[in-house]
PDB file of C-alpha atoms in Angstrom:
ATOM      1  CA  GLN A   1      78.302   5.622 133.863  1.00 70.00           C
ATOM      2  CA  VAL A   2      80.053   3.694 136.654  1.00 79.00           C
ATOM      3  CA  GLN A   3      83.409   2.132 135.799  1.00 92.00           C
ATOM      4  CA  PHE A   4      84.512   0.984 139.267  1.00 96.00           C
ATOM      5  CA  VAL A   5      82.521  -0.210 142.261  1.00 97.00           C
ATOM      6  CA  GLU A   6      84.470  -0.541 145.497  1.00 98.00           C
ATOM      7  CA  SER A   7      83.154  -2.440 148.492  1.00 98.00           C
ATOM      8  CA  GLY A   8      84.230  -4.269 151.609  1.00 98.00           C
ATOM      9  CA  GLY A   9      85.334  -1.431 153.839  1.00 98.00           C
ATOM     10  CA  GLY A  10      84.423  -1.146 157.462  1.00 98.00           C
ATOM     11  CA  VAL A  11      85.628  -0.404 160.954  1.00 98.00           C
ATOM     12  CA  VAL A  12      88.294  -2.663 162.423  1.00 98.00           C
ATOM     13  CA  GLN A  13      90.671  -2.638 165.347  1.00 98.00           C
ATOM     14  CA  PRO A  14      94.425  -2.381 164.866  1.00 98.00           C
ATOM     15  CA  GLY A  15      95.749  -5.759 163.819  1.00 98.00           C
ATOM     16  CA  GLY A  16      92.504  -6.690 162.127  1.00 98.00           C
ATOM     17  CA  SER A  17      91.807  -7.652 158.534  1.00 98.00           C
ATOM     18  CA  LEU A  18      89.527  -6.614 155.699  1.00 98.00           C
ATOM     19  CA  ARG A  19      89.132  -7.650 152.095  1.00 98.00           C
ATOM     20  CA  LEU A  20      88.183  -4.934 149.647  1.00 98.00           C
ATOM     21  CA  SER A  21      86.616  -5.666 146.275  1.00 98.00           C
ATOM     22  CA  CYS A  22      86.810  -3.679 143.071  1.00 98.00           C
ATOM     23  CA  ALA A  23      84.332  -4.637 140.389  1.00 98.00           C
ATOM     24  CA  THR A  24      84.869  -3.232 136.932  1.00 96.00           C
ATOM     25  CA  SER A  25      83.980  -3.901 133.323  1.00 96.00           C
ATOM     26  CA  ARG A  26      85.343  -6.801 131.348  1.00 96.00           C
ATOM     27  CA  THR A  27      87.013  -4.401 128.934  1.00 95.00           C
ATOM     28  CA  ILE A  28      88.863  -2.494 131.637  1.00 95.00           C
ATOM     29  CA  PHE A  29      89.687  -5.647 133.572  1.00 95.00           C
ATOM     30  CA  THR A  30      91.279  -7.432 130.640  1.00 96.00           C
ATOM     31  CA  THR A  31      93.089  -4.430 129.183  1.00 96.00           C
ATOM     32  CA  TYR A  32      94.625  -2.419 131.998  1.00 96.00           C
ATOM     33  CA  THR A  33      96.571  -2.642 135.187  1.00 98.00           C
ATOM     34  CA  ILE A  34      94.215  -2.128 138.132  1.00 98.00           C
ATOM     35  CA  SER A  35      95.441  -0.213 141.155  1.00 98.00           C
ATOM     36  CA  TRP A  36      94.183   0.524 144.631  1.00 98.00           C
ATOM     37  CA  TYR A  37      94.556   4.072 145.891  1.00 98.00           C
ATOM     38  CA  ARG A  38      93.690   5.593 149.222  1.00 98.00           C
ATOM     39  CA  GLN A  39      93.089   9.051 150.552  1.00 98.00           C
ATOM     40  CA  ALA A  40      93.278   9.821 154.234  1.00 97.00           C
ATOM     41  CA  PRO A  41      91.878  13.017 155.728  1.00 92.00           C
ATOM     42  CA  GLY A  42      94.167  15.940 155.002  1.00 94.00           C
ATOM     43  CA  LYS A  43      96.438  13.902 152.760  1.00 96.00           C
ATOM     44  CA  GLN A  44      96.959  13.421 149.047  1.00 95.00           C
ATOM     45  CA  ARG A  45      95.607  10.346 147.351  1.00 96.00           C
ATOM     46  CA  GLU A  46      98.322   7.724 147.162  1.00 97.00           C
ATOM     47  CA  LEU A  47      98.918   4.503 145.285  1.00 98.00           C
ATOM     48  CA  VAL A  48      98.678   1.445 147.526  1.00 98.00           C
ATOM     49  CA  ALA A  49      98.974  -1.591 145.262  1.00 98.00           C
ATOM     50  CA  SER A  50      98.672  -2.622 141.623  1.00 98.00           C
ATOM     51  CA  ILE A  51      98.131  -5.773 139.638  1.00 98.00           C
ATOM     52  CA  THR A  52      98.731  -6.158 135.923  1.00 98.00           C
ATOM     53  CA  THR A  53      96.708  -8.236 133.504  1.00 96.00           C
ATOM     54  CA  ALA A  54      99.460 -10.842 133.743  1.00 95.00           C
ATOM     55  CA  GLY A  55      99.254 -10.938 137.530  1.00 96.00           C
ATOM     56  CA  SER A  56     102.380  -8.995 138.432  1.00 98.00           C
ATOM     57  CA  THR A  57     101.967  -6.992 141.615  1.00 98.00           C
ATOM     58  CA  TYR A  58     103.293  -3.858 143.220  1.00 98.00           C
ATOM     59  CA  PHE A  59     102.916  -2.675 146.802  1.00 98.00           C
ATOM     60  CA  GLU A  60     103.719   0.620 148.412  1.00 98.00           C
ATOM     61  CA  SER A  61     106.460   0.092 150.962  1.00 98.00           C
ATOM     62  CA  SER A  62     104.311   0.773 154.021  1.00 97.00           C
ATOM     63  CA  VAL A  63     101.913  -2.068 153.176  1.00 98.00           C
ATOM     64  CA  LYS A  64     104.386  -4.703 151.980  1.00 97.00           C
ATOM     65  CA  GLY A  65     103.964  -7.919 153.902  1.00 97.00           C
ATOM     66  CA  ARG A  66     100.535  -6.876 155.153  1.00 98.00           C
ATOM     67  CA  PHE A  67      98.442  -6.398 152.003  1.00 98.00           C
ATOM     68  CA  THR A  68      97.945  -8.648 149.008  1.00 98.00           C
ATOM     69  CA  ILE A  69      96.263  -7.902 145.701  1.00 98.00           C
ATOM     70  CA  SER A  70      94.645 -10.475 143.459  1.00 98.00           C
ATOM     71  CA  ARG A  71      92.309 -10.858 140.493  1.00 97.00           C
ATOM     72  CA  ASP A  72      89.289 -13.043 139.866  1.00 97.00           C
ATOM     73  CA  ASN A  73      89.077 -13.316 136.110  1.00 95.00           C
ATOM     74  CA  THR A  74      85.619 -14.891 136.160  1.00 96.00           C
ATOM     75  CA  ILE A  75      83.881 -11.890 137.693  1.00 97.00           C
ATOM     76  CA  ASN A  76      86.137  -8.995 136.660  1.00 97.00           C
ATOM     77  CA  THR A  77      87.024  -8.215 140.243  1.00 98.00           C
ATOM     78  CA  VAL A  78      90.247  -7.146 141.924  1.00 98.00           C
ATOM     79  CA  TYR A  79      90.697  -7.729 145.633  1.00 98.00           C
ATOM     80  CA  LEU A  80      92.847  -6.051 148.231  1.00 98.00           C
ATOM     81  CA  GLN A  81      93.361  -8.311 151.231  1.00 98.00           C
ATOM     82  CA  MET A  82      94.497  -6.188 154.147  1.00 98.00           C
ATOM     83  CA  SER A  83      95.926  -7.713 157.301  1.00 98.00           C
ATOM     84  CA  SER A  84      97.707  -6.368 160.365  1.00 98.00           C
ATOM     85  CA  LEU A  85      95.892  -3.101 159.871  1.00 98.00           C
ATOM     86  CA  LYS A  86      97.318   0.026 161.423  1.00 98.00           C
ATOM     87  CA  LEU A  87      95.763   3.331 162.386  1.00 97.00           C
ATOM     88  CA  ASP A  88      97.522   4.953 159.429  1.00 97.00           C
ATOM     89  CA  ASP A  89      95.662   2.667 157.028  1.00 98.00           C
ATOM     90  CA  THR A  90      92.497   4.639 157.738  1.00 98.00           C
ATOM     91  CA  ALA A  91      91.367   6.167 154.453  1.00 98.00           C
ATOM     92  CA  VAL A  92      88.855   5.990 151.661  1.00 98.00           C
ATOM     93  CA  TYR A  93      90.055   3.319 149.264  1.00 98.00           C
ATOM     94  CA  PHE A  94      89.481   3.597 145.519  1.00 98.00           C
ATOM     95  CA  CYS A  95      90.378   1.480 142.556  1.00 98.00           C
ATOM     96  CA  ASN A  96      91.301   2.786 139.142  1.00 97.00           C
ATOM     97  CA  THR A  97      93.701   2.250 136.301  1.00 97.00           C
ATOM     98  CA  PRO A  98      96.893   4.304 136.312  1.00 96.00           C
ATOM     99  CA  LEU A  99      95.726   5.882 133.076  1.00 94.00           C
ATOM    100  CA  GLY A 100      92.313   6.701 134.492  1.00 93.00           C
ATOM    101  CA  ALA A 101      93.820   8.070 137.683  1.00 94.00           C
ATOM    102  CA  ALA A 102      95.873  10.524 135.653  1.00 94.00           C
ATOM    103  CA  ARG A 103      92.903  11.856 133.689  1.00 93.00           C
ATOM    104  CA  ALA A 104      90.851  14.611 135.248  1.00 88.00           C
ATOM    105  CA  ASP A 105      87.932  14.033 132.873  1.00 89.00           C
ATOM    106  CA  LEU A 106      87.281  10.453 133.989  1.00 90.00           C
ATOM    107  CA  PRO A 107      85.311   9.698 137.146  1.00 91.00           C
ATOM    108  CA  TRP A 108      86.450   7.753 140.171  1.00 95.00           C
ATOM    109  CA  GLY A 109      84.182   5.335 141.942  1.00 96.00           C
ATOM    110  CA  GLN A 110      82.549   6.117 145.253  1.00 96.00           C
ATOM    111  CA  GLY A 111      85.330   4.458 147.216  1.00 98.00           C
ATOM    112  CA  THR A 112      84.981   2.403 150.350  1.00 98.00           C
ATOM    113  CA  GLN A 113      85.826   3.662 153.822  1.00 98.00           C
ATOM    114  CA  VAL A 114      88.334   1.779 155.930  1.00 98.00           C
ATOM    115  CA  THR A 115      88.568   2.925 159.512  1.00 98.00           C
ATOM    116  CA  VAL A 116      91.147   1.407 161.834  1.00 98.00           C
ATOM    117  CA  SER A 117      90.408   2.470 165.367  1.00 97.00           C
ATOM    118  CA  SER A 118      91.224   1.299 168.860  1.00 92.00           C
TER     119      SER A 118
END
């Protein structure tokens, strides 16, 4: 049973842009805050950005001014628009709810790979 489907990753040069998509169910989309997380090789998974059902946003300090998060309420999709990409943005990006992220018994999606390389 898939709850989150991430897409849009790819290989870009430093300074480039990508838009990631997170498709989820209507129930999850309308009930919970949706967050983007990333995990780079050898590092812990970290919170990148969040958007509440009311549209309030949060960004981790290292991505402020470069990333935006938004919601499309017609297709139950959350986007992460990434600009001015840096080498350190390289990671597998996942979406989840904060509640789901904290629960070991709930699955994560497959994630989408973002590789920033010169």
